[in-house]
Amino acid sequence: MAQDSPLARKLSAFIRLSEPELTVLTGLHRRRRSFRAGGDLVHQGQADSSAYILASGWVASYKLLPDGTRQIVDFHIPGDFLGLRSILFRTADHNIEAVTNIEVSEVQANDLLSAFSTSPRLATAVLWAASRDEAMVVEHLVGIGRRSAFERTAHLLLELGARLKLVGLASTAGYACPLSQYMLADALGLSAVHINRVLRELREEGLLTFQRGRVIFGDFDRLVARVGYDKAYLDHDGPLLRETTLA
Amino acid sequence: MAQDSPLARKLSAFIRLSEPELTVLTGLHRRRRSFRAGGDLVHQGQADSSAYILASGWVASYKLLPDGTRQIVDFHIPGDFLGLRSILFRTADHNIEAVTNIEVSEVQANDLLSAFSTSPRLATAVLWAASRDEAMVVEHLVGIGRRSAFERTAHLLLELGARLKLVGLASTAGYACPLSQYMLADALGLSAVHINRVLRELREEGLLTFQRGRVIFGDFDRLVARVGYDKAYLDHDGPLLRETTLA
DNA sequence: CGTAGCTTTGATGTAGGTCAAGAAATGTGG
DNA sequence: CCACATTTCTTGACCTACATCAAAGCTACG
């Protein structure tokens, strides 16, 4: 069932996909591959890398700095497209690493392009998803630049919850989160030690618990208010302006 | 002469544009508008905003936070596309403000789409430019997350130099830079006071002078080495993988 | 059941923030 | 071309959020 794939689920939240469109989508899921936790799907400087659709598990994309530290740019969850940009460019400019064991569908550039031309609405939907990803990166930039450690941490955890809910992997109560505190630190531009203190504070205030691979919301509304979370950047206010595509 | 427009100049650095392609490009420059310094081209929540090609002057795109501070996401210089994303989405999720008096060409969504379908290579080139913009945002994220104030500041000033050189507005010696220290601060996630101290340090080390609206490089190579600047993210290693487009 | 990676906590250090106030620029109207 | 106002720049004194270092206690899994 194509409509059971996380990608179909996510895109459906935004455009109603027809039966033939779902079939095209399924067609992209032919080359199944898996990676072990810690494995690299793409690394900086790699030439001719392919794109992937993440079917299960979590992934992080990051950049390494000369001094050995790294900055995680985004996490990816089932239904996300990985490395769309590396189809456009000769060499990848960042790394993509499996956080957990994962299942992906490898997508050849040509297959993707032909899928887009047979189904322009699908192209539009994927473009929408890509734009949403970009909006998320911008939001992270804003968070790291202008928000406190406490706010940033809460924002990230709230955002992940919202994204997971779209693909049915989170409830209002919470979700499974396989990230270590080190990874949170690398994503938020903080030290792991400080993340730990922030998480304690969140727990002590009864707002949210991050433990044993689970995020559990204590008082969702108070949390949202406390850190000024506004999910507008994820919503993108309904469907596209128009349903034509670049084609 | 279309090939004299900053956009044509920038795209030419990456794909050789044919005569008819240049003509299509010129066609996009019909609706000329200007804005005064400080004016808003687009603001958060605005519906149905258009896209613009910046012909002259500088622009900043930023997000406002509830507490009144702001984070500048990127500066734009002549030849840059503004608000490409807002063609895709109903409402803009960020503000775009003129830093200086500017001249732009307003581009209707339909004109852009039809230009793309008559000239797929042009579409490819614009997509390339958009991807490069995204890579720059990622690089800012990395900078704010993991680099010191000193490094970040130098990086931004180096990046702007590289971008300006592409459109003929900078030399190896330096360039005209209309940004105030407040704007640098808003872009770099720092306070204006601290920016000032960093600029003094850069000056005292003989690396770079930022004064009276000009950036003048003292010792370019030493600066690059000192802050670990790697312009790879701007180069994107040559032309696209392939010259077909989404069409 | 041992060892390697996580988490937690305390003690201490520092980059960069905030406040304040004066000096240069820059702009505006006359 | 000048006088005044406004924005920018610059510097000093002080403060705080977060980093770093160090050392236990957990978990988990080979």
Coordinates of C-alpha atoms (C1' of nucleotides) in Angstrom, one line a residue:
Chain A
M1 CA 0.0 0.0 0.0
A2 CA 1.6 3.2 -1.1
Q3 CA -0.6 5.3 1.1
D4 CA 1.0 3.5 4.1
S5 CA 4.5 4.8 3.3
P6 CA 5.5 7.6 5.5
L7 CA 6.2 9.8 2.5
A8 CA 2.7 9.3 1.1
R9 CA 1.3 10.1 4.5
K10 CA 3.2 13.3 4.8
L11 CA 2.5 14.5 1.3
S12 CA -1.2 13.7 1.8
A13 CA -1.3 16.1 4.6
F14 CA -0.9 18.8 2.0
I15 CA -2.2 17.5 -1.4
R16 CA -4.7 14.7 -1.9
L17 CA -2.8 12.2 -4.0
S18 CA -4.7 10.3 -6.7
E19 CA -4.4 6.6 -7.2
P20 CA -2.1 6.9 -10.2
E21 CA 0.0 9.4 -8.3
L22 CA 0.3 6.9 -5.5
T23 CA 1.4 4.3 -7.9
V24 CA 4.2 6.6 -9.3
L25 CA 5.2 7.2 -5.7
T26 CA 5.4 3.5 -5.0
G27 CA 7.6 3.1 -8.1
L28 CA 10.2 5.2 -6.4
H29 CA 10.4 2.7 -3.6
R30 CA 11.9 -0.1 -5.6
R31 CA 15.6 -0.1 -4.6
R32 CA 15.4 -0.9 -0.9
R33 CA 18.6 -0.5 1.2
S34 CA 19.4 -0.5 4.8
F35 CA 22.1 1.1 6.9
R36 CA 23.2 0.4 10.4
A37 CA 23.2 3.0 13.1
G38 CA 26.2 5.2 12.7
G39 CA 26.7 4.4 9.0
D40 CA 27.1 7.2 6.5
L41 CA 24.7 7.6 3.6
V42 CA 26.6 10.5 2.2
H43 CA 29.7 12.3 3.1
Q44 CA 31.1 15.7 2.5
G45 CA 32.9 15.9 -0.9
Q46 CA 31.4 12.6 -2.1
A47 CA 30.6 12.8 -5.8
D48 CA 27.5 11.6 -7.6
S49 CA 25.6 10.6 -4.5
S50 CA 22.0 9.5 -4.8
A51 CA 18.9 10.7 -3.1
Y52 CA 17.0 8.6 -0.6
I53 CA 13.5 8.4 0.9
L54 CA 13.6 7.5 4.5
A55 CA 11.3 4.6 5.3
S56 CA 12.1 3.9 8.9
G57 CA 14.6 5.1 11.5
W58 CA 16.2 8.5 12.2
V59 CA 19.0 10.3 10.3
A60 CA 21.1 13.4 11.0
S61 CA 22.7 15.7 8.4
Y62 CA 25.7 17.7 9.6
K63 CA 28.8 19.5 8.7
L64 CA 32.2 18.9 10.2
L65 CA 34.5 21.8 11.2
P66 CA 38.2 21.8 10.9
D67 CA 38.6 21.6 14.7
G68 CA 36.7 18.3 14.8
T69 CA 33.4 19.7 16.2
R70 CA 30.3 19.3 14.2
Q71 CA 27.0 21.1 13.7
I72 CA 24.0 19.0 13.0
V73 CA 21.8 20.9 10.5
D74 CA 18.7 18.8 10.7
F75 CA 17.4 15.5 11.8
H76 CA 15.3 13.4 9.4
I77 CA 12.4 11.1 10.2
P78 CA 10.5 8.6 8.2
G79 CA 8.9 10.2 5.1
D80 CA 11.7 12.7 4.6
F81 CA 13.7 13.1 1.4
L82 CA 17.4 12.9 1.9
G83 CA 20.0 14.5 -0.3
L84 CA 17.6 16.1 -2.9
R85 CA 20.3 18.7 -3.4
S86 CA 23.0 16.3 -4.1
I87 CA 21.1 15.2 -7.2
L88 CA 21.6 18.7 -8.5
F89 CA 25.2 19.1 -7.6
R90 CA 28.3 17.1 -8.4
T91 CA 29.5 16.8 -4.8
A92 CA 27.8 16.8 -1.5
D93 CA 28.6 19.6 0.9
H94 CA 27.5 17.8 4.0
N95 CA 27.4 14.4 5.7
I96 CA 24.3 12.3 6.3
E97 CA 24.5 9.7 9.0
A98 CA 22.1 7.0 10.2
V99 CA 21.2 7.7 13.9
T100 CA 19.5 4.3 14.2
N101 CA 19.3 1.4 11.9
I102 CA 17.4 2.6 9.0
E103 CA 15.5 1.5 5.9
V104 CA 15.6 3.7 2.8
S105 CA 14.6 3.7 -0.8
E106 CA 17.4 4.8 -3.0
V107 CA 16.2 7.1 -5.8
Q108 CA 18.2 7.6 -9.0
A109 CA 18.1 11.1 -10.4
N110 CA 16.5 9.9 -13.6
D111 CA 13.7 8.0 -11.9
L112 CA 12.9 11.0 -9.9
L113 CA 12.9 13.3 -12.8
S114 CA 10.7 11.1 -14.9
A115 CA 8.3 10.6 -12.0
F116 CA 8.0 14.3 -11.8
S117 CA 7.3 14.7 -15.4
T118 CA 4.6 12.0 -15.4
S119 CA 3.0 13.5 -12.3
P120 CA 3.5 17.3 -12.0
R121 CA 1.4 17.4 -8.9
L122 CA 3.8 15.0 -7.3
A123 CA 6.6 17.3 -8.2
T124 CA 4.8 20.2 -6.6
A125 CA 4.2 18.2 -3.5
V126 CA 7.9 17.2 -3.2
L127 CA 8.9 20.8 -3.8
W128 CA 6.6 21.8 -1.0
A129 CA 8.3 19.3 1.3
A130 CA 11.7 20.6 0.2
S131 CA 10.7 24.2 1.0
R132 CA 9.4 23.2 4.3
D133 CA 12.8 21.7 5.1
E134 CA 14.4 24.9 4.2
A135 CA 12.0 26.8 6.4
M136 CA 13.1 24.5 9.2
V137 CA 16.7 25.2 8.7
V138 CA 16.0 28.9 8.8
E139 CA 14.1 28.4 12.1
H140 CA 17.1 26.6 13.6
L141 CA 19.3 29.4 12.5
V142 CA 17.0 31.9 14.3
G143 CA 16.9 29.7 17.4
I144 CA 20.7 29.3 17.6
G145 CA 21.2 33.0 16.9
R146 CA 18.6 34.5 19.2
R147 CA 17.1 32.0 21.7
S148 CA 18.3 30.8 25.0
A149 CA 19.5 27.2 25.5
F150 CA 16.3 26.4 27.3
E151 CA 14.0 27.7 24.5
R152 CA 16.0 26.2 21.7
T153 CA 16.0 22.8 23.3
A154 CA 12.2 22.9 23.8
H155 CA 11.7 24.2 20.3
L156 CA 13.6 21.3 18.7
L157 CA 11.7 18.7 20.8
L158 CA 8.4 20.4 19.9
E159 CA 9.2 20.5 16.3
L160 CA 10.2 16.9 16.1
G161 CA 6.9 16.0 17.8
A162 CA 4.9 17.9 15.2
R163 CA 6.8 16.3 12.4
L164 CA 6.4 12.9 13.8
K165 CA 2.7 13.4 14.3
L166 CA 2.3 14.0 10.6
V167 CA 3.6 10.5 9.8
G168 CA 1.8 8.9 12.7
L169 CA 4.8 8.4 15.0
A170 CA 3.9 10.7 17.8
S171 CA 0.8 11.3 19.9
T172 CA -0.1 14.3 22.0
A173 CA 1.5 12.5 24.9
G174 CA 5.0 12.1 23.4
Y175 CA 7.1 10.1 21.1
A176 CA 10.1 7.7 20.8
C177 CA 13.3 9.7 20.4
P178 CA 16.5 7.8 19.8
L179 CA 18.8 10.9 20.0
S180 CA 21.6 11.0 22.6
Q181 CA 22.2 14.2 24.5
Y182 CA 25.4 14.6 22.5
M183 CA 23.4 14.7 19.3
L184 CA 21.0 17.3 20.8
A185 CA 24.1 19.3 21.7
D186 CA 25.5 19.1 18.2
A187 CA 22.2 20.2 16.8
L188 CA 21.6 23.1 19.2
G189 CA 25.1 24.5 19.3
L190 CA 25.5 23.7 22.9
S191 CA 27.7 21.4 25.0
A192 CA 26.3 18.0 26.1
V193 CA 26.7 19.0 29.7
H194 CA 24.6 22.0 29.3
I195 CA 21.9 20.1 27.4
N196 CA 21.7 17.8 30.4
R197 CA 21.1 20.6 32.7
V198 CA 18.4 22.1 30.4
L199 CA 16.7 18.7 30.3
R200 CA 16.7 18.5 34.0
E201 CA 15.1 21.9 34.3
L202 CA 12.4 21.0 31.8
R203 CA 11.7 17.9 33.8
E204 CA 11.7 19.7 37.1
E205 CA 9.3 22.3 35.8
G206 CA 7.0 19.4 34.8
L207 CA 7.1 20.5 31.1
L208 CA 8.7 17.6 29.4
T209 CA 10.7 14.5 30.1
F210 CA 13.5 13.2 27.9
Q211 CA 14.6 9.9 29.1
R212 CA 15.3 6.4 28.0
G213 CA 14.7 7.2 24.4
R214 CA 11.3 8.8 24.9
V215 CA 10.0 12.3 25.0
I216 CA 7.0 12.7 27.2
F217 CA 5.1 16.0 27.4
G218 CA 4.2 17.1 30.9
D219 CA 2.2 20.2 30.2
F220 CA 2.2 20.8 26.5
D221 CA 0.4 24.2 26.5
R222 CA 2.5 25.6 29.3
L223 CA 5.6 24.5 27.5
V224 CA 4.5 26.1 24.2
A225 CA 3.7 29.4 26.1
R226 CA 6.9 29.3 28.2
V227 CA 9.3 29.1 25.2
G228 CA 7.2 31.1 22.7
Y229 CA 6.8 28.3 20.2
D230 CA 4.9 29.1 17.0
K231 CA 4.5 26.3 14.6
A232 CA 3.5 28.5 11.7
Y233 CA 6.8 27.8 9.9
L234 CA 5.8 24.2 9.7
D235 CA 2.2 24.7 8.5
H236 CA 3.0 26.9 5.5
D237 CA -0.6 27.8 5.5
G238 CA -2.3 25.2 3.4
P239 CA -1.8 24.2 -0.2
L240 CA 0.3 25.8 -2.8
L241 CA -0.7 29.0 -4.5
R242 CA -1.2 27.1 -7.7
E243 CA -1.0 23.5 -8.8
T244 CA 1.0 24.0 -11.9
T245 CA 4.7 23.1 -11.7
L246 CA 7.9 24.2 -13.3
A247 CA 7.1 21.9 -16.2
Chain B
M1 CA 22.2 44.5 -22.7
A2 CA 21.0 41.5 -20.7
Q3 CA 24.5 40.3 -20.2
D4 CA 25.2 43.4 -18.2
S5 CA 22.5 42.7 -15.6
P6 CA 24.0 41.4 -12.4
L7 CA 21.8 38.3 -12.6
A8 CA 23.0 37.4 -16.1
R9 CA 26.5 37.9 -14.8
K10 CA 26.1 35.6 -11.9
L11 CA 24.4 32.9 -13.9
S12 CA 27.0 33.1 -16.5
A13 CA 29.6 32.1 -14.0
F14 CA 28.0 28.8 -14.0
I15 CA 26.3 28.1 -17.3
R16 CA 27.0 29.8 -20.6
L17 CA 23.8 31.5 -21.6
S18 CA 22.8 31.6 -25.2
E19 CA 21.5 34.7 -27.0
P20 CA 17.9 33.6 -26.8
E21 CA 18.2 32.7 -23.2
L22 CA 19.6 36.1 -22.4
T23 CA 16.5 37.5 -24.2
V24 CA 14.2 35.5 -22.0
L25 CA 16.1 36.7 -19.0
T26 CA 15.7 40.3 -20.1
G27 CA 12.0 39.7 -20.5
L28 CA 11.8 39.2 -16.7
H29 CA 13.2 42.6 -16.1
R30 CA 10.2 44.5 -17.4
R31 CA 8.4 45.7 -14.2
R32 CA 11.0 48.0 -12.7
R33 CA 10.4 49.1 -9.1
S34 CA 12.4 50.9 -6.5
F35 CA 12.3 51.0 -2.7
R36 CA 13.9 53.4 -0.3
A37 CA 16.4 52.3 2.3
G38 CA 14.5 50.8 5.2
G39 CA 11.4 49.9 3.1
D40 CA 9.8 46.4 3.3
L41 CA 9.5 44.4 0.1
V42 CA 7.8 41.5 1.9
H43 CA 6.7 41.0 5.5
Q44 CA 6.0 38.0 7.6
G45 CA 2.5 36.7 7.0
Q46 CA 2.0 38.7 3.9
A47 CA -0.1 36.8 1.3
D48 CA 0.6 36.5 -2.4
S49 CA 3.8 38.3 -2.4
S50 CA 5.8 38.4 -5.6
A51 CA 9.4 37.5 -6.4
Y52 CA 12.0 40.1 -7.2
I53 CA 15.4 40.2 -9.0
L54 CA 17.6 42.7 -7.2
A55 CA 19.2 45.1 -9.7
S56 CA 21.1 47.4 -7.4
G57 CA 21.5 48.0 -3.7
W58 CA 21.5 45.7 -0.7
V59 CA 18.7 43.8 1.0
A60 CA 18.3 41.8 4.2
S61 CA 15.9 39.0 4.9
Y62 CA 15.1 38.4 8.5
K63 CA 12.7 37.0 11.1
L64 CA 11.3 38.8 14.0
L65 CA 11.1 37.2 17.4
P66 CA 8.3 37.8 20.0
D67 CA 10.7 39.7 22.2
G68 CA 11.5 42.2 19.5
T69 CA 15.0 41.1 18.6
R70 CA 15.6 39.9 15.1
Q71 CA 17.7 37.4 13.3
I72 CA 18.9 38.3 9.8
V73 CA 19.0 35.2 7.8
D74 CA 20.8 36.5 4.8
F75 CA 21.9 39.6 2.9
H76 CA 21.2 39.9 -0.8
I77 CA 23.2 41.8 -3.3
P78 CA 22.6 42.7 -7.0
G79 CA 21.8 39.6 -9.1
D80 CA 20.1 37.8 -6.3
F81 CA 16.6 36.4 -6.5
L82 CA 14.3 37.5 -3.6
G83 CA 11.3 35.6 -2.4
L84 CA 11.5 32.7 -4.7
R85 CA 9.9 30.6 -2.0
S86 CA 7.0 33.0 -1.5
I87 CA 5.9 32.2 -5.1
L88 CA 5.4 28.6 -3.9
F89 CA 3.6 29.5 -0.7
R90 CA 0.6 31.4 0.2
T91 CA 2.2 33.5 2.9
A92 CA 5.7 34.7 3.4
D93 CA 7.4 33.4 6.6
H94 CA 10.0 36.1 6.9
N95 CA 10.6 39.8 6.2
I96 CA 12.6 41.3 3.4
E97 CA 13.9 44.8 3.9
A98 CA 15.8 47.2 1.7
V99 CA 19.1 48.1 3.4
T100 CA 19.9 50.8 0.9
N101 CA 17.8 52.4 -1.8
I102 CA 17.3 49.6 -4.3
E103 CA 16.1 48.9 -7.8
V104 CA 14.4 45.6 -8.4
S105 CA 12.5 43.9 -11.2
E106 CA 9.2 42.4 -9.9
V107 CA 8.6 39.0 -11.4
Q108 CA 5.1 37.5 -11.6
A109 CA 4.8 33.8 -10.8
N110 CA 3.4 33.1 -14.3
D111 CA 6.1 35.0 -16.1
L112 CA 8.7 33.1 -14.2
L113 CA 7.1 29.7 -14.9
S114 CA 6.7 30.4 -18.6
A115 CA 10.3 31.6 -18.8
F116 CA 11.4 28.3 -17.3
S117 CA 9.4 26.3 -19.7
T118 CA 10.7 28.1 -22.8
S119 CA 14.2 27.8 -21.4
P120 CA 14.9 24.8 -19.3
R121 CA 18.5 25.6 -19.0
L122 CA 17.6 28.9 -17.5
A123 CA 15.4 27.1 -15.0
T124 CA 18.4 24.9 -14.1
A125 CA 20.6 27.9 -13.6
V126 CA 18.1 29.6 -11.3
L127 CA 17.6 26.4 -9.4
W128 CA 21.4 26.3 -9.0
A129 CA 21.4 29.8 -7.6
A130 CA 18.6 28.9 -5.2
S131 CA 20.5 25.9 -4.0
R132 CA 23.6 27.9 -3.5
D133 CA 21.5 30.3 -1.3
E134 CA 20.4 27.4 0.7
A135 CA 24.0 26.2 1.1
M136 CA 24.8 29.7 2.4
V137 CA 22.1 29.6 5.0
V138 CA 23.4 26.2 6.2
E139 CA 26.9 27.7 6.4
H140 CA 25.5 30.6 8.6
L141 CA 23.9 28.0 10.8
V142 CA 27.2 26.2 11.2
G143 CA 28.9 29.5 11.9
I144 CA 26.5 30.7 14.6
G145 CA 26.4 27.3 16.2
R146 CA 30.1 26.4 16.3
R147 CA 32.3 29.3 15.5
S148 CA 33.6 32.2 17.6
A149 CA 32.4 35.7 17.1
F150 CA 35.7 36.6 15.5
E151 CA 35.6 33.8 13.0
R152 CA 31.9 34.3 12.2
T153 CA 32.4 37.9 11.5
A154 CA 35.3 37.3 9.2
H155 CA 33.5 34.5 7.4
L156 CA 30.5 36.8 6.7
L157 CA 32.7 39.5 5.3
L158 CA 34.7 37.1 3.2
E159 CA 31.6 35.5 1.9
L160 CA 30.1 38.8 0.9
G161 CA 33.3 39.7 -0.9
A162 CA 33.2 36.5 -2.9
R163 CA 29.6 37.0 -3.8
L164 CA 30.2 40.6 -4.8
K165 CA 33.1 39.6 -7.0
L166 CA 30.9 37.4 -9.0
V167 CA 28.8 40.3 -10.1
G168 CA 31.7 42.7 -10.4
L169 CA 31.2 44.7 -7.3
A170 CA 34.3 43.7 -5.4
S171 CA 38.0 43.5 -6.1
T172 CA 40.7 41.6 -4.2
A173 CA 41.3 44.9 -2.3
G174 CA 37.8 45.2 -0.9
Y175 CA 34.3 46.4 -1.5
A176 CA 31.6 48.9 -0.6
C177 CA 29.5 47.6 2.3
P178 CA 26.5 49.6 3.4
L179 CA 25.8 47.5 6.5
S180 CA 25.7 49.1 9.9
Q181 CA 27.3 47.3 12.9
Y182 CA 23.8 46.7 14.2
M183 CA 22.9 44.7 11.1
L184 CA 26.1 42.7 11.3
A185 CA 25.1 41.9 14.9
D186 CA 21.6 40.9 13.9
A187 CA 23.0 38.6 11.2
L188 CA 25.7 37.0 13.4
G189 CA 23.7 36.5 16.5
L190 CA 25.9 38.9 18.5
S191 CA 25.4 42.2 20.2
A192 CA 26.4 45.4 18.3
V193 CA 28.9 46.2 21.0
H194 CA 30.7 43.0 20.6
I195 CA 30.8 43.3 16.8
N196 CA 32.5 46.6 17.3
R197 CA 35.2 45.0 19.4
V198 CA 35.7 42.2 16.9
L199 CA 36.0 44.7 14.1
R200 CA 38.6 46.6 16.1
E201 CA 40.5 43.3 16.6
L202 CA 40.4 42.5 12.9
R203 CA 41.7 46.0 12.2
E204 CA 44.5 45.8 14.8
E205 CA 45.7 42.5 13.5
G206 CA 45.9 44.1 10.1
L207 CA 43.6 41.6 8.6
L208 CA 40.6 43.7 7.5
T209 CA 39.2 47.2 7.9
F210 CA 35.5 47.8 8.1
Q211 CA 34.9 51.5 8.1
R212 CA 32.9 54.2 6.5
G213 CA 30.9 51.8 4.4
R214 CA 33.9 50.0 3.0
V215 CA 35.6 46.6 3.7
I216 CA 39.3 46.7 2.9
F217 CA 41.3 43.5 3.2
G218 CA 44.6 44.0 4.9
D219 CA 46.1 40.5 4.5
F220 CA 43.7 38.3 2.7
D221 CA 45.6 35.1 2.9
R222 CA 46.4 35.4 6.5
L223 CA 42.7 36.2 7.3
V224 CA 41.5 33.2 5.4
A225 CA 44.0 31.0 7.3
R226 CA 43.4 32.6 10.6
V227 CA 39.6 31.9 10.6
G228 CA 39.6 28.6 8.6
Y229 CA 37.6 30.0 5.7
D230 CA 36.8 27.5 3.0
K231 CA 34.8 28.8 0.1
A232 CA 33.8 25.3 -1.2
Y233 CA 30.2 25.8 -0.2
L234 CA 30.0 28.7 -2.6
D235 CA 31.7 27.0 -5.5
H236 CA 29.5 24.0 -5.7
D237 CA 32.2 22.4 -7.8
G238 CA 31.3 23.3 -11.3
P239 CA 28.2 22.8 -13.4
L240 CA 25.2 20.7 -12.6
L241 CA 25.3 17.0 -12.9
R242 CA 23.1 17.1 -15.9
E243 CA 21.5 19.8 -17.9
T244 CA 17.9 18.5 -18.0
T245 CA 15.4 20.1 -15.7
L246 CA 12.3 19.1 -13.8
A247 CA 10.3 19.6 -17.0
Chain C
dC1 C1' 30.0 -9.6 33.6
dG2 C1' 33.0 -6.3 31.7
dT3 C1' 33.8 -2.3 29.2
dA4 C1' 32.4 1.4 26.3
dG5 C1' 29.3 4.8 25.7
dC6 C1' 25.9 7.5 27.9
dT7 C1' 24.1 10.5 31.8
dT8 C1' 24.5 13.3 35.8
dT9 C1' 26.5 16.6 38.9
dG10 C1' 29.9 19.9 41.0
dA11 C1' 33.6 23.4 40.5
dT12 C1' 35.5 26.8 37.9
dG13 C1' 36.5 29.6 33.7
dT14 C1' 35.4 32.8 29.8
dA15 C1' 33.1 34.6 25.6
dG16 C1' 30.1 37.6 24.9
dG17 C1' 26.0 40.3 26.9
dT18 C1' 24.2 44.6 29.1
dC19 C1' 24.5 49.2 30.8
dA20 C1' 26.2 53.7 30.3
dA21 C1' 28.1 57.6 28.2
dG22 C1' 30.8 60.2 25.1
dA23 C1' 32.7 60.9 20.2
dA24 C1' 32.1 60.7 15.2
dA25 C1' 29.4 60.5 11.3
dT26 C1' 25.5 61.6 8.7
dG27 C1' 21.4 63.8 7.6
dT28 C1' 18.0 67.9 7.6
dG29 C1' 16.1 72.2 7.3
dG30 C1' 17.2 76.9 6.9
Chain D
dC1 C1' 27.3 76.3 4.2
dC2 C1' 26.0 76.1 8.9
dA3 C1' 23.5 74.5 13.3
dC4 C1' 21.1 71.0 15.1
dA5 C1' 19.3 66.2 15.5
dT6 C1' 19.8 61.5 14.8
dT7 C1' 21.9 57.7 14.0
dT8 C1' 26.3 55.1 14.4
dC9 C1' 30.5 54.0 16.5
dT10 C1' 33.6 53.4 20.3
dT11 C1' 35.1 52.3 24.9
dG12 C1' 35.0 51.0 29.8
dA13 C1' 32.9 48.4 33.9
dC14 C1' 30.5 44.8 35.2
dC15 C1' 27.6 40.5 34.7
dT16 C1' 25.7 36.0 33.1
dA17 C1' 24.9 32.0 30.2
dC18 C1' 27.1 28.6 28.8
dA19 C1' 31.8 26.0 28.2
dT20 C1' 35.3 23.1 30.1
dC21 C1' 37.2 19.9 33.2
dA22 C1' 36.7 16.2 36.2
dA23 C1' 34.6 12.3 38.3
dA24 C1' 30.7 9.2 39.5
dG25 C1' 26.9 6.4 38.5
dC26 C1' 24.1 4.2 34.7
dT27 C1' 22.9 1.0 30.7
dA28 C1' 23.5 -1.9 27.5
dC29 C1' 25.2 -5.2 24.9
dG30 C1' 28.9 -8.4 23.1

